[in-house]
mmCIF file of C-alpha atoms in Angstrom:
data_model
loop_
_atom_site.group_PDB
_atom_site.id
_atom_site.type_symbol
_atom_site.label_atom_id
_atom_site.label_comp_id
_atom_site.label_asym_id
_atom_site.label_seq_id
_atom_site.Cartn_x
_atom_site.Cartn_y
_atom_site.Cartn_z
ATOM 1 C CA MET A 1 0.000 0.000 0.000
ATOM 2 C CA LYS A 2 1.340 3.430 -0.992
ATOM 3 C CA THR A 3 1.041 6.433 1.359
ATOM 4 C CA THR A 4 1.623 10.121 0.596
ATOM 5 C CA LEU A 5 1.890 12.775 3.320
ATOM 6 C CA LYS A 6 -0.138 15.929 2.654
ATOM 7 C CA THR A 7 0.539 18.986 4.831
ATOM 8 C CA ASP A 8 -1.130 21.752 2.830
ATOM 9 C CA ILE A 9 -4.795 20.948 3.479
ATOM 10 C CA THR A 10 -6.476 23.234 6.015
ATOM 11 C CA ILE A 11 -9.693 22.994 7.983
ATOM 12 C CA LYS A 12 -11.089 25.658 5.652
ATOM 13 C CA ASP A 13 -10.381 23.389 2.691
ATOM 14 C CA ILE A 14 -12.086 20.433 4.350
ATOM 15 C CA CYS A 15 -15.134 22.536 5.293
ATOM 16 C CA GLU A 16 -15.639 23.779 1.751
ATOM 17 C CA GLY A 17 -18.864 22.088 0.672
ATOM 18 C CA PHE A 18 -19.195 20.350 4.038
ATOM 19 C CA VAL A 19 -22.468 18.430 4.279
ATOM 20 C CA TYR A 20 -23.770 16.941 7.525
ATOM 21 C CA ASN A 21 -26.908 14.802 7.715
ATOM 22 C CA GLU A 22 -28.533 15.671 11.029
ATOM 23 C CA LEU A 23 -31.141 12.934 10.650
ATOM 24 C CA GLU A 24 -28.610 10.133 10.224
ATOM 25 C CA GLY A 25 -25.960 11.739 12.431
ATOM 26 C CA LYS A 26 -23.155 11.570 9.896
ATOM 27 C CA GLY A 27 -20.855 13.850 7.956
ATOM 28 C CA LEU A 28 -21.251 13.181 4.261
ATOM 29 C CA PHE A 29 -18.945 15.282 2.124
ATOM 30 C CA GLY A 30 -16.233 17.924 2.287
ATOM 31 C CA LEU A 31 -13.221 19.294 0.406
ATOM 32 C CA ALA A 32 -15.504 20.801 -2.242
ATOM 33 C CA GLY A 33 -17.160 17.458 -2.889
ATOM 34 C CA LYS A 34 -13.872 15.592 -3.339
ATOM 35 C CA LEU A 35 -13.972 13.940 0.120
ATOM 36 C CA THR A 36 -16.444 11.342 1.350
ATOM 37 C CA ILE A 37 -16.308 11.794 5.123
ATOM 38 C CA GLN A 38 -18.191 8.697 6.229
ATOM 39 C CA PRO A 39 -17.833 5.792 3.805
ATOM 40 C CA GLU A 40 -19.888 2.749 4.669
ATOM 41 C CA TYR A 41 -17.081 0.964 6.506
ATOM 42 C CA GLN A 42 -16.875 3.840 8.991
ATOM 43 C CA ARG A 43 -18.737 3.853 12.280
ATOM 44 C CA ASN A 44 -21.449 6.421 12.929
ATOM 45 C CA TYR A 45 -20.510 9.808 14.314
ATOM 46 C CA ILE A 46 -20.253 9.408 18.107
ATOM 47 C CA TYR A 47 -18.621 12.690 19.169
ATOM 48 C CA ALA A 48 -21.879 14.703 19.310
ATOM 49 C CA ASP A 49 -22.052 14.597 23.101
ATOM 50 C CA GLY A 50 -21.092 18.144 24.025
ATOM 51 C CA LYS A 51 -17.750 16.886 25.316
ATOM 52 C CA LYS A 52 -15.710 15.133 22.623
ATOM 53 C CA ASP A 53 -16.850 17.497 19.859
ATOM 54 C CA VAL A 54 -16.131 20.526 22.051
ATOM 55 C CA ALA A 55 -12.710 19.106 22.986
ATOM 56 C CA VAL A 56 -11.764 18.953 19.299
ATOM 57 C CA ILE A 57 -12.476 22.669 18.850
ATOM 58 C CA GLU A 58 -10.758 23.648 22.102
ATOM 59 C CA SER A 59 -7.687 21.663 21.037
ATOM 60 C CA ILE A 60 -7.550 23.581 17.745
ATOM 61 C CA LEU A 61 -7.865 26.948 19.488
ATOM 62 C CA LYS A 62 -5.083 26.015 21.907
ATOM 63 C CA GLY A 63 -2.822 24.991 19.052
ATOM 64 C CA TYR A 64 -2.747 21.337 20.015
ATOM 65 C CA PRO A 65 -2.166 18.883 17.156
ATOM 66 C CA LEU A 66 -5.208 16.910 16.055
ATOM 67 C CA GLY A 67 -3.101 13.896 15.168
ATOM 68 C CA LEU A 68 -2.720 12.070 11.888
ATOM 69 C CA ILE A 69 -5.663 11.736 9.540
ATOM 70 C CA TYR A 70 -5.791 9.051 6.861
ATOM 71 C CA PHE A 71 -7.533 9.310 3.495
ATOM 72 C CA ASN A 72 -8.117 6.485 1.063
ATOM 73 C CA THR A 73 -7.472 7.627 -2.509
ATOM 74 C CA VAL A 74 -10.496 6.389 -4.455
ATOM 75 C CA SER A 75 -9.418 7.965 -7.740
ATOM 76 C CA PRO A 76 -7.156 10.889 -8.690
ATOM 77 C CA GLY A 77 -8.299 13.853 -6.603
ATOM 78 C CA LYS A 78 -11.096 11.862 -4.912
ATOM 79 C CA TYR A 79 -10.805 10.605 -1.331
ATOM 80 C CA GLU A 80 -12.706 8.981 1.484
ATOM 81 C CA VAL A 81 -11.814 9.230 5.171
ATOM 82 C CA LEU A 82 -10.014 6.149 6.411
ATOM 83 C CA ASP A 83 -9.336 7.481 9.905
ATOM 84 C CA GLY A 84 -10.252 10.852 11.436
ATOM 85 C CA GLN A 85 -13.925 11.180 10.523
ATOM 86 C CA GLN A 86 -14.907 11.925 14.138
ATOM 87 C CA ARG A 87 -12.509 14.895 14.245
ATOM 88 C CA ILE A 88 -13.394 16.085 10.739
ATOM 89 C CA THR A 89 -17.132 15.875 11.380
ATOM 90 C CA SER A 90 -16.652 17.715 14.688
ATOM 91 C CA PHE A 91 -14.875 20.746 13.255
ATOM 92 C CA GLY A 92 -17.118 20.663 10.163
ATOM 93 C CA ARG A 93 -20.201 20.768 12.374
ATOM 94 C CA TYR A 94 -18.735 23.601 14.428
ATOM 95 C CA VAL A 95 -17.769 25.738 11.454
ATOM 96 C CA THR A 96 -21.261 25.276 9.989
ATOM 97 C CA GLY A 97 -22.939 26.321 13.236
ATOM 98 C CA LYS A 98 -24.226 22.986 14.507
ATOM 99 C CA PHE A 99 -23.013 23.393 18.117
ATOM 100 C CA ALA A 100 -21.347 25.899 20.454
ATOM 101 C CA ILE A 101 -18.378 25.874 22.800
ATOM 102 C CA MET A 102 -18.258 27.735 26.102
ATOM 103 C CA ASP A 103 -15.991 30.752 26.561
ATOM 104 C CA GLU A 104 -14.146 31.636 29.771
ATOM 105 C CA ARG A 105 -17.317 33.292 31.136
ATOM 106 C CA GLY A 106 -19.402 30.179 30.537
ATOM 107 C CA MET A 107 -21.218 31.741 27.592
ATOM 108 C CA PRO A 108 -21.966 29.661 24.471
ATOM 109 C CA GLN A 109 -19.964 30.661 21.413
ATOM 110 C CA TYR A 110 -20.956 29.478 17.955
ATOM 111 C CA PHE A 111 -18.427 29.785 15.153
ATOM 112 C CA GLY A 112 -20.250 32.738 13.638
ATOM 113 C CA GLY A 113 -19.983 34.638 16.929
ATOM 114 C CA LEU A 114 -16.257 34.099 17.470
ATOM 115 C CA ALA A 115 -13.775 36.917 17.118
ATOM 116 C CA ALA A 116 -12.366 37.078 13.580
ATOM 117 C CA ASP A 117 -8.863 36.077 14.688
ATOM 118 C CA MET A 118 -10.222 32.966 16.421
ATOM 119 C CA GLN A 119 -12.233 32.048 13.340
ATOM 120 C CA GLN A 120 -9.123 32.364 11.201
ATOM 121 C CA LYS A 121 -7.091 30.297 13.655
ATOM 122 C CA ILE A 122 -9.532 27.444 13.218
ATOM 123 C CA LEU A 123 -9.900 27.763 9.442
ATOM 124 C CA ASN A 124 -6.166 28.133 8.764
ATOM 125 C CA THR A 125 -5.143 25.144 10.893
ATOM 126 C CA LYS A 126 -3.206 22.749 8.684
ATOM 127 C CA LEU A 127 -3.845 19.041 9.007
ATOM 128 C CA LEU A 128 -1.419 16.153 8.768
ATOM 129 C CA ILE A 129 -2.996 13.788 6.281
ATOM 130 C CA TYR A 130 -1.710 10.558 4.798
ATOM 131 C CA ALA A 131 -3.368 9.648 1.496
ATOM 132 C CA CYS A 132 -3.306 5.878 1.092
ATOM 133 C CA GLU A 133 -3.600 3.859 -2.109
ATOM 134 C CA GLY A 134 -4.062 0.103 -2.276
ATOM 135 C CA GLU A 135 -6.368 -2.810 -2.873
ATOM 136 C CA GLU A 136 -9.652 -3.007 -0.947
ATOM 137 C CA SER A 137 -8.332 -5.783 1.300
ATOM 138 C CA GLU A 138 -5.227 -3.728 2.129
ATOM 139 C CA ILE A 139 -7.242 -0.598 2.885
ATOM 140 C CA LYS A 140 -9.636 -2.422 5.215
ATOM 141 C CA GLU A 141 -6.873 -4.253 7.011
ATOM 142 C CA TRP A 142 -5.132 -0.903 7.545
ATOM 143 C CA PHE A 143 -8.418 0.588 8.709
ATOM 144 C CA LYS A 144 -8.694 -2.110 11.409
ATOM 145 C CA THR A 145 -5.066 -1.595 12.418
ATOM 146 C CA ILE A 146 -5.231 2.175 12.896
ATOM 147 C CA ASN A 147 -8.466 1.924 14.862
ATOM 148 C CA ILE A 148 -6.980 0.076 17.841
ATOM 149 C CA ALA A 149 -6.398 3.431 19.574
ATOM 150 C CA GLY A 150 -8.834 6.083 20.796
ATOM 151 C CA VAL A 151 -12.409 4.821 21.045
ATOM 152 C CA PRO A 152 -11.866 1.361 19.562
ATOM 153 C CA LEU A 153 -14.162 -0.064 16.956
ATOM 154 C CA ASN A 154 -16.427 -2.720 18.361
ATOM 155 C CA ASP A 155 -16.916 -6.066 16.624
ATOM 156 C CA GLN A 156 -19.904 -4.965 14.570
ATOM 157 C CA GLU A 157 -18.232 -1.751 13.435
ATOM 158 C CA LEU A 158 -15.311 -3.822 12.190
ATOM 159 C CA LEU A 159 -17.634 -6.225 10.379
ATOM 160 C CA ASN A 160 -19.381 -3.256 8.757
ATOM 161 C CA ALA A 161 -15.973 -2.166 7.483
ATOM 162 C CA VAL A 162 -14.973 -5.584 6.193
ATOM 163 C CA TYR A 163 -18.282 -6.248 4.408
ATOM 164 C CA SER A 164 -19.150 -2.717 3.287
ATOM 165 C CA GLY A 165 -21.516 -2.563 0.351
ATOM 166 C CA PRO A 166 -25.210 -2.087 -0.436
ATOM 167 C CA PHE A 167 -26.297 -4.566 2.248
ATOM 168 C CA VAL A 168 -24.480 -2.716 5.050
ATOM 169 C CA THR A 169 -25.700 0.622 3.697
ATOM 170 C CA LEU A 170 -29.335 -0.489 3.959
ATOM 171 C CA LEU A 171 -28.801 -2.115 7.361
ATOM 172 C CA LYS A 172 -27.303 1.078 8.771
ATOM 173 C CA GLU A 173 -30.140 3.188 7.379
ATOM 174 C CA GLU A 174 -32.594 1.010 9.305
ATOM 175 C CA PHE A 175 -30.811 -0.065 12.487
ATOM 176 C CA SER A 176 -28.083 2.579 12.988
ATOM 177 C CA ASN A 177 -30.323 5.602 12.637
ATOM 178 C CA SER A 178 -30.942 7.095 16.073
ATOM 179 C CA GLN A 179 -33.935 8.987 14.625
ATOM 180 C CA ASN A 180 -35.755 5.770 13.739
ATOM 181 C CA ALA A 181 -39.123 5.862 15.515
ATOM 182 C CA ASN A 182 -38.693 2.231 16.600
ATOM 183 C CA VAL A 183 -35.532 2.835 18.645
ATOM 184 C CA LEU A 184 -37.491 3.419 21.855
ATOM 185 C CA LYS A 185 -39.317 0.099 21.494
ATOM 186 C CA TRP A 186 -36.103 -1.768 20.614
ATOM 187 C CA SER A 187 -34.340 -0.261 23.609
ATOM 188 C CA ALA A 188 -36.722 -2.052 25.966
ATOM 189 C CA TYR A 189 -35.208 -5.378 24.916
ATOM 190 C CA ILE A 190 -31.750 -4.580 23.507
ATOM 191 C CA SER A 191 -28.827 -2.952 25.308
ATOM 192 C CA GLY A 192 -26.762 -0.259 23.621
ATOM 193 C CA THR A 193 -27.339 2.471 21.065
ATOM 194 C CA ALA A 194 -28.004 2.848 17.362
ATOM 195 C CA ASN A 195 -24.773 4.806 16.856
ATOM 196 C CA ARG A 196 -22.584 1.980 18.152
ATOM 197 C CA GLN A 197 -24.384 -0.575 15.944
ATOM 198 C CA ASP A 198 -25.972 -2.511 18.830
ATOM 199 C CA PHE A 199 -29.398 -2.858 17.217
ATOM 200 C CA LEU A 200 -27.848 -3.787 13.889
ATOM 201 C CA GLU A 201 -25.669 -6.392 15.585
ATOM 202 C CA ARG A 202 -28.630 -7.971 17.381
ATOM 203 C CA ALA A 203 -30.685 -8.067 14.181
ATOM 204 C CA LEU A 204 -27.888 -9.904 12.373
ATOM 205 C CA ASP A 205 -27.139 -12.141 15.343
ATOM 206 C CA TRP A 206 -30.743 -13.285 15.537
ATOM 207 C CA VAL A 207 -31.309 -13.917 11.848
ATOM 208 C CA SER A 208 -27.929 -15.667 11.431
ATOM 209 C CA GLN A 209 -28.235 -17.750 14.615
ATOM 210 C CA GLY A 210 -24.949 -16.256 15.818
ATOM 211 C CA TYR A 211 -22.944 -16.466 12.571
ATOM 212 C CA ILE A 212 -22.882 -12.748 11.778
ATOM 213 C CA GLY A 213 -19.679 -12.630 9.739
ATOM 214 C CA GLU A 214 -20.700 -15.524 7.514
ATOM 215 C CA TYR A 215 -24.151 -14.041 6.986
ATOM 216 C CA MET A 216 -22.757 -10.609 6.059
ATOM 217 C CA SER A 217 -20.283 -12.163 3.661
ATOM 218 C CA ARG A 218 -23.007 -14.184 1.944
ATOM 219 C CA HIS A 219 -25.359 -11.205 1.590
ATOM 220 C CA ARG A 220 -22.793 -8.418 1.112
ATOM 221 C CA PHE A 221 -24.120 -7.303 -2.266
ATOM 222 C CA ASP A 222 -27.822 -7.839 -1.568
ATOM 223 C CA THR A 223 -30.032 -4.852 -2.314
ATOM 224 C CA SER A 224 -32.737 -5.833 0.184
ATOM 225 C CA ILE A 225 -32.657 -6.379 3.948
ATOM 226 C CA LEU A 226 -36.230 -7.644 4.172
ATOM 227 C CA PRO A 227 -35.313 -11.049 5.717
ATOM 228 C CA VAL A 228 -33.318 -9.301 8.475
ATOM 229 C CA LYS A 229 -36.066 -6.769 9.215
ATOM 230 C CA THR A 230 -38.791 -9.408 9.160
ATOM 231 C CA TYR A 231 -37.018 -11.758 11.549
ATOM 232 C CA PHE A 232 -35.967 -8.938 13.881
ATOM 233 C CA ASN A 233 -39.490 -7.521 14.090
ATOM 234 C CA THR A 234 -40.926 -11.010 14.552
ATOM 235 C CA VAL A 235 -38.749 -11.558 17.630
ATOM 236 C CA ILE A 236 -39.548 -8.128 19.088
ATOM 237 C CA ASP A 237 -43.296 -8.553 18.446
ATOM 238 C CA TRP A 238 -43.278 -12.039 19.997
ATOM 239 C CA VAL A 239 -41.566 -10.805 23.173
ATOM 240 C CA SER A 240 -43.835 -7.784 23.531
ATOM 241 C CA GLY A 241 -46.867 -9.983 22.880
ATOM 242 C CA VAL A 242 -46.035 -12.627 25.475
ATOM 243 C CA PHE A 243 -44.828 -10.150 28.112
ATOM 244 C CA ILE A 244 -47.239 -7.251 28.346
ATOM 245 C CA ASP A 245 -45.142 -5.791 31.190
ATOM 246 C CA VAL A 246 -41.911 -4.084 30.132
ATOM 247 C CA GLU A 247 -39.331 -4.493 32.894
ATOM 248 C CA LYS A 248 -35.813 -3.060 32.920
ATOM 249 C CA GLU A 249 -34.347 -6.535 33.472
ATOM 250 C CA MET A 250 -35.601 -7.574 30.024
ATOM 251 C CA ARG A 251 -33.015 -5.346 28.366
ATOM 252 C CA GLY A 252 -30.096 -7.268 26.930
ATOM 253 C CA LEU A 253 -31.463 -10.798 27.370
ATOM 254 C CA GLU A 254 -30.763 -13.363 24.641
ATOM 255 C CA TRP A 255 -34.123 -12.822 23.000
ATOM 256 C CA GLY A 256 -33.103 -14.413 19.720
ATOM 257 C CA ARG A 257 -32.210 -17.698 21.404
ATOM 258 C CA ILE A 258 -35.200 -17.474 23.743
ATOM 259 C CA TYR A 259 -37.539 -16.910 20.800
ATOM 260 C CA GLU A 260 -36.212 -19.949 18.927
ATOM 261 C CA THR A 261 -36.505 -22.103 22.070
ATOM 262 C CA TYR A 262 -40.052 -21.192 23.108
ATOM 263 C CA ARG A 263 -41.828 -19.674 20.094
ATOM 264 C CA ARG A 264 -43.883 -22.814 19.422
ATOM 265 C CA ASN A 265 -45.407 -22.818 22.907
ATOM 266 C CA PRO A 266 -48.757 -21.108 23.598
ATOM 267 C CA TYR A 267 -48.889 -18.512 26.392
ATOM 268 C CA ASP A 268 -51.637 -16.516 28.060
ATOM 269 C CA PRO A 269 -50.189 -12.982 28.383
ATOM 270 C CA LYS A 270 -52.414 -12.197 31.391
ATOM 271 C CA LYS A 271 -51.257 -15.279 33.301
ATOM 272 C CA VAL A 272 -47.676 -14.580 32.305
ATOM 273 C CA SER A 273 -48.074 -11.066 33.691
ATOM 274 C CA GLU A 274 -49.440 -12.419 36.974
ATOM 275 C CA GLU A 275 -46.415 -14.711 37.340
ATOM 276 C CA VAL A 276 -44.023 -11.880 36.546
ATOM 277 C CA HIS A 277 -45.564 -9.719 39.271
ATOM 278 C CA ARG A 278 -45.589 -12.608 41.753
ATOM 279 C CA LEU A 279 -41.921 -13.412 41.178
ATOM 280 C CA TYR A 280 -40.907 -9.747 41.272
ATOM 281 C CA ALA A 281 -42.523 -9.537 44.700
ATOM 282 C CA ASP A 282 -40.809 -12.702 45.967
ATOM 283 C CA PRO A 283 -37.939 -11.687 48.300
ATOM 284 C CA TYR A 284 -36.157 -14.996 47.690
ATOM 285 C CA VAL A 285 -35.655 -14.423 43.949
ATOM 286 C CA LYS A 286 -32.185 -12.972 43.497
ATOM 287 C CA ASN A 287 -31.947 -12.999 39.699
ATOM 288 C CA ARG A 288 -34.875 -11.116 38.221
ATOM 289 C CA ARG A 289 -33.370 -11.390 34.731
ATOM 290 C CA GLY A 290 -34.064 -15.108 34.868
ATOM 291 C CA ILE A 291 -37.773 -14.678 35.586
ATOM 292 C CA PHE A 292 -38.802 -14.415 31.947
ATOM 293 C CA GLU A 293 -37.199 -17.615 30.706
ATOM 294 C CA TYR A 294 -38.271 -19.370 33.916
ATOM 295 C CA ILE A 295 -41.895 -18.601 33.081
ATOM 296 C CA LEU A 296 -41.488 -19.499 29.404
ATOM 297 C CA GLY A 297 -40.001 -22.849 30.419
ATOM 298 C CA GLY A 298 -42.985 -23.794 32.518
ATOM 299 C CA MET A 299 -41.407 -22.636 35.807
ATOM 300 C CA ALA A 300 -39.365 -25.838 35.995
ATOM 301 C CA ASP A 301 -35.780 -24.547 36.248
ATOM 302 C CA ALA A 302 -35.451 -22.589 39.502
ATOM 303 C CA LYS A 303 -31.701 -22.219 38.891
ATOM 304 C CA LEU A 304 -32.593 -19.399 36.496
ATOM 305 C CA LEU A 305 -33.831 -17.388 39.483
ATOM 306 C CA ASP A 306 -30.854 -17.961 41.773
ATOM 307 C CA VAL A 307 -33.218 -18.415 44.713
ATOM 308 C CA ARG A 308 -31.725 -17.164 47.950
ATOM 309 C CA VAL A 309 -30.034 -19.987 49.885
ATOM 310 C CA PHE A 310 -29.990 -20.547 53.636
ATOM 311 C CA ASP A 311 -27.383 -18.513 55.465
ATOM 312 C CA GLU A 312 -24.636 -20.103 57.563
ATOM 313 C CA ALA A 313 -26.297 -19.402 60.915
ATOM 314 C CA THR A 314 -29.574 -21.030 59.830
ATOM 315 C CA LYS A 315 -27.748 -24.104 58.534
ATOM 316 C CA ARG A 316 -25.721 -24.543 61.728
ATOM 317 C CA THR A 317 -28.819 -24.138 63.914
ATOM 318 C CA ALA A 318 -30.668 -26.787 61.905
ATOM 319 C CA TYR A 319 -27.626 -29.090 62.003
ATOM 320 C CA ALA A 320 -27.262 -28.830 65.778
ATOM 321 C CA LYS A 321 -30.982 -29.510 66.332
ATOM 322 C CA GLN A 322 -31.038 -32.518 63.975
ATOM 323 C CA LYS A 323 -27.834 -33.983 65.413
ATOM 324 C CA LYS A 324 -29.110 -33.776 68.988
ATOM 325 C CA GLU A 325 -32.445 -35.398 68.084
ATOM 326 C CA ALA A 326 -30.781 -38.097 65.964
ATOM 327 C CA GLU A 327 -28.313 -39.071 68.682
ATOM 328 C CA ALA A 328 -31.155 -39.364 71.191
ATOM 329 C CA LYS A 329 -33.026 -41.723 68.852
ATOM 330 C CA GLY A 330 -29.946 -43.634 67.686
ATOM 331 C CA VAL A 331 -30.561 -42.808 64.003
ATOM 332 C CA SER A 332 -28.783 -40.816 61.322
ATOM 333 C CA ASN A 333 -29.050 -37.035 61.380
ATOM 334 C CA CYS A 334 -29.961 -37.226 57.647
ATOM 335 C CA SER A 335 -33.678 -38.075 57.576
ATOM 336 C CA TYR A 336 -33.347 -39.960 54.303
ATOM 337 C CA CYS A 337 -30.486 -42.112 55.628
ATOM 338 C CA ALA A 338 -32.440 -42.761 58.853
ATOM 339 C CA ILE A 339 -35.309 -44.431 57.002
ATOM 340 C CA GLY A 340 -33.044 -46.333 54.647
ATOM 341 C CA SER A 341 -31.657 -49.841 54.918
ATOM 342 C CA GLU A 342 -27.984 -49.212 54.157
ATOM 343 C CA SER A 343 -25.074 -48.844 56.540
ATOM 344 C CA ASN A 344 -25.665 -45.108 56.912
ATOM 345 C CA LYS A 345 -28.942 -45.689 58.783
ATOM 346 C CA THR A 346 -27.346 -44.627 62.079
ATOM 347 C CA LYS A 347 -24.533 -42.446 60.688
ATOM 348 C CA ILE A 348 -24.056 -39.017 62.235
ATOM 349 C CA TRP A 349 -22.797 -36.833 59.446
ATOM 350 C CA ALA A 350 -20.359 -33.975 60.035
ATOM 351 C CA PHE A 351 -21.632 -30.480 59.199
ATOM 352 C CA GLY A 352 -19.310 -30.245 56.183
ATOM 353 C CA ASP A 353 -20.792 -33.427 54.719
ATOM 354 C CA MET A 354 -24.325 -32.067 54.645
ATOM 355 C CA ASP A 355 -26.236 -29.473 52.614
ATOM 356 C CA ALA A 356 -29.282 -27.390 53.480
ATOM 357 C CA ASP A 357 -32.563 -28.189 51.763
ATOM 358 C CA HIS A 358 -36.055 -26.727 51.703
ATOM 359 C CA VAL A 359 -38.511 -29.050 53.511
ATOM 360 C CA THR A 360 -41.263 -27.551 51.357
ATOM 361 C CA ALA A 361 -39.761 -26.666 48.014
ATOM 362 C CA TRP A 362 -39.436 -22.965 47.214
ATOM 363 C CA SER A 363 -41.343 -23.564 43.976
ATOM 364 C CA LYS A 364 -44.289 -24.843 46.064
ATOM 365 C CA GLY A 365 -44.317 -21.847 48.370
ATOM 366 C CA GLY A 366 -41.661 -22.917 50.872
ATOM 367 C CA ALA A 367 -39.772 -20.097 52.580
ATOM 368 C CA THR A 368 -36.007 -19.820 52.883
ATOM 369 C CA ASP A 369 -35.988 -19.564 56.691
ATOM 370 C CA SER A 370 -35.167 -21.684 59.726
ATOM 371 C CA SER A 371 -38.642 -23.208 59.937
ATOM 372 C CA ASN A 372 -38.258 -24.710 56.458
ATOM 373 C CA CYS A 373 -34.595 -25.736 56.625
ATOM 374 C CA GLU A 374 -33.448 -29.342 56.792
ATOM 375 C CA MET A 375 -29.887 -30.664 56.578
ATOM 376 C CA LEU A 376 -29.379 -33.712 54.340
ATOM 377 C CA CYS A 377 -26.261 -35.666 53.497
ATOM 378 C CA LYS A 378 -24.839 -34.453 50.197
ATOM 379 C CA SER A 379 -25.806 -37.619 48.309
ATOM 380 C CA HIS A 380 -29.463 -37.418 49.279
ATOM 381 C CA ASN A 381 -29.586 -33.672 48.759
ATOM 382 C CA ARG A 382 -28.295 -34.091 45.210
ATOM 383 C CA ALA A 383 -30.698 -36.955 44.588
ATOM 384 C CA LYS A 384 -33.640 -34.909 45.847
ATOM 385 C CA GLY A 385 -32.601 -31.932 43.753
ATOM 386 C CA ASN A 386 -32.456 -34.056 40.604
ATOM 387 C CA SER A 387 -35.737 -35.874 41.222
#
C-alpha cells in the first residue's frame, strides 16, 4: 500500500462544501465534494455529546495537534476518510454552526460569533494527512489496524468495514439511525445504542443464529434487507406480545435464542403477567433477569432465578438440632439415611458433609428460613434436587 503525506490541506479546505446529515448523524462530504467523510465501513458519528466534539475545537484553538488523519485515494483527486472522521465531522459541524463551545465566562460561542482572529485560527489550521492507495483488502486491514487506539471499533463496526456494500448501507439506514421511531421500542429489549451498531448487531445475530460474519459475507451485495427486518421484528413482536409488562431486566437478554426455544409454545399474556408480578414480589428471587425464561419454560428450572439460599447461621442451627435429636433416637441425622436400609442408617454426618434443603420446596411456596430448613447428606440432597 502506498502512502503520501499531505501537509497543505487546512480545515477551511475540508469545510468547503461540508455536508452533515442531522437525521442520520453523519458527515457526508467535504473538500468541495472531493472527500467522502463517512464511507460505509466507517462507524457512525459518536462525538456529538457536548464533550468530545467541544474538545476537538478547544484543542484547535489552543494549538494542540489533532493527530494524523488518513484518506483512502479512491481515484485521482477523490478521497474517502479512512481514519479521522470523528474529528473532521466535529470541526465541520462547528464551522457550519451545529453546536457551540463555552468561553471563559461560561457563555456559548458558535463559530459565527467568534472573534475574527479565532475564526481564522480554526480555518487556517493545517492538518497532517496521509493519502493511502491500495487494494480493498489492504485498505480495510489498515483501517482495522489504525483503529486500535482512541475509542476502539467494536466487533460490529469492524464487520461493517470488512463487508461494506449495499447490504451494510441499507442495514445502517434502518438499524443505525438514532432517529428511527422504533428505537425506543427496541431499547426495551436490547442494550446499547443505534450509533454503536448494537441494534444492527442484534438483528444480524438473531437472523444468522450467531454467525454474523458468515451471513454478512453471503449477503454483502444484496439490495434488500427484508429477511433481516422481518425476523428482527418477529422476535420483538413475539416478546412484547407474550410479556405485556416491560421491565428493565428484560433489556439485553438473549431474545433471539429465547424466541427460537419457546416460540412454538402457547402462552396466556395475562397469566404470564401475573407470574411476573408474583416473582418480582418474591424476596427470595435474586436474579430477576431469569424470571422471563423461567416462566417461558414452565417454571421448571429454579436455577434461572438464583433463589436465595440458607445462610450459615440457619444451617448450623438446623444441624445442631437434627444432630441432637438423631443421637437421642440412635438414628442418622440425615432423615433420608435414617429411614433407609444401608449402613448409613445410624450415621451421624459432620456439618461439612451435609447441605441445606427446603422441607417444602421454594417452587411450592416454601420459605427460605429456619422453619423450612433441613440438613441432608450431600448424596441425598443431590438426589432430591435431581428428582
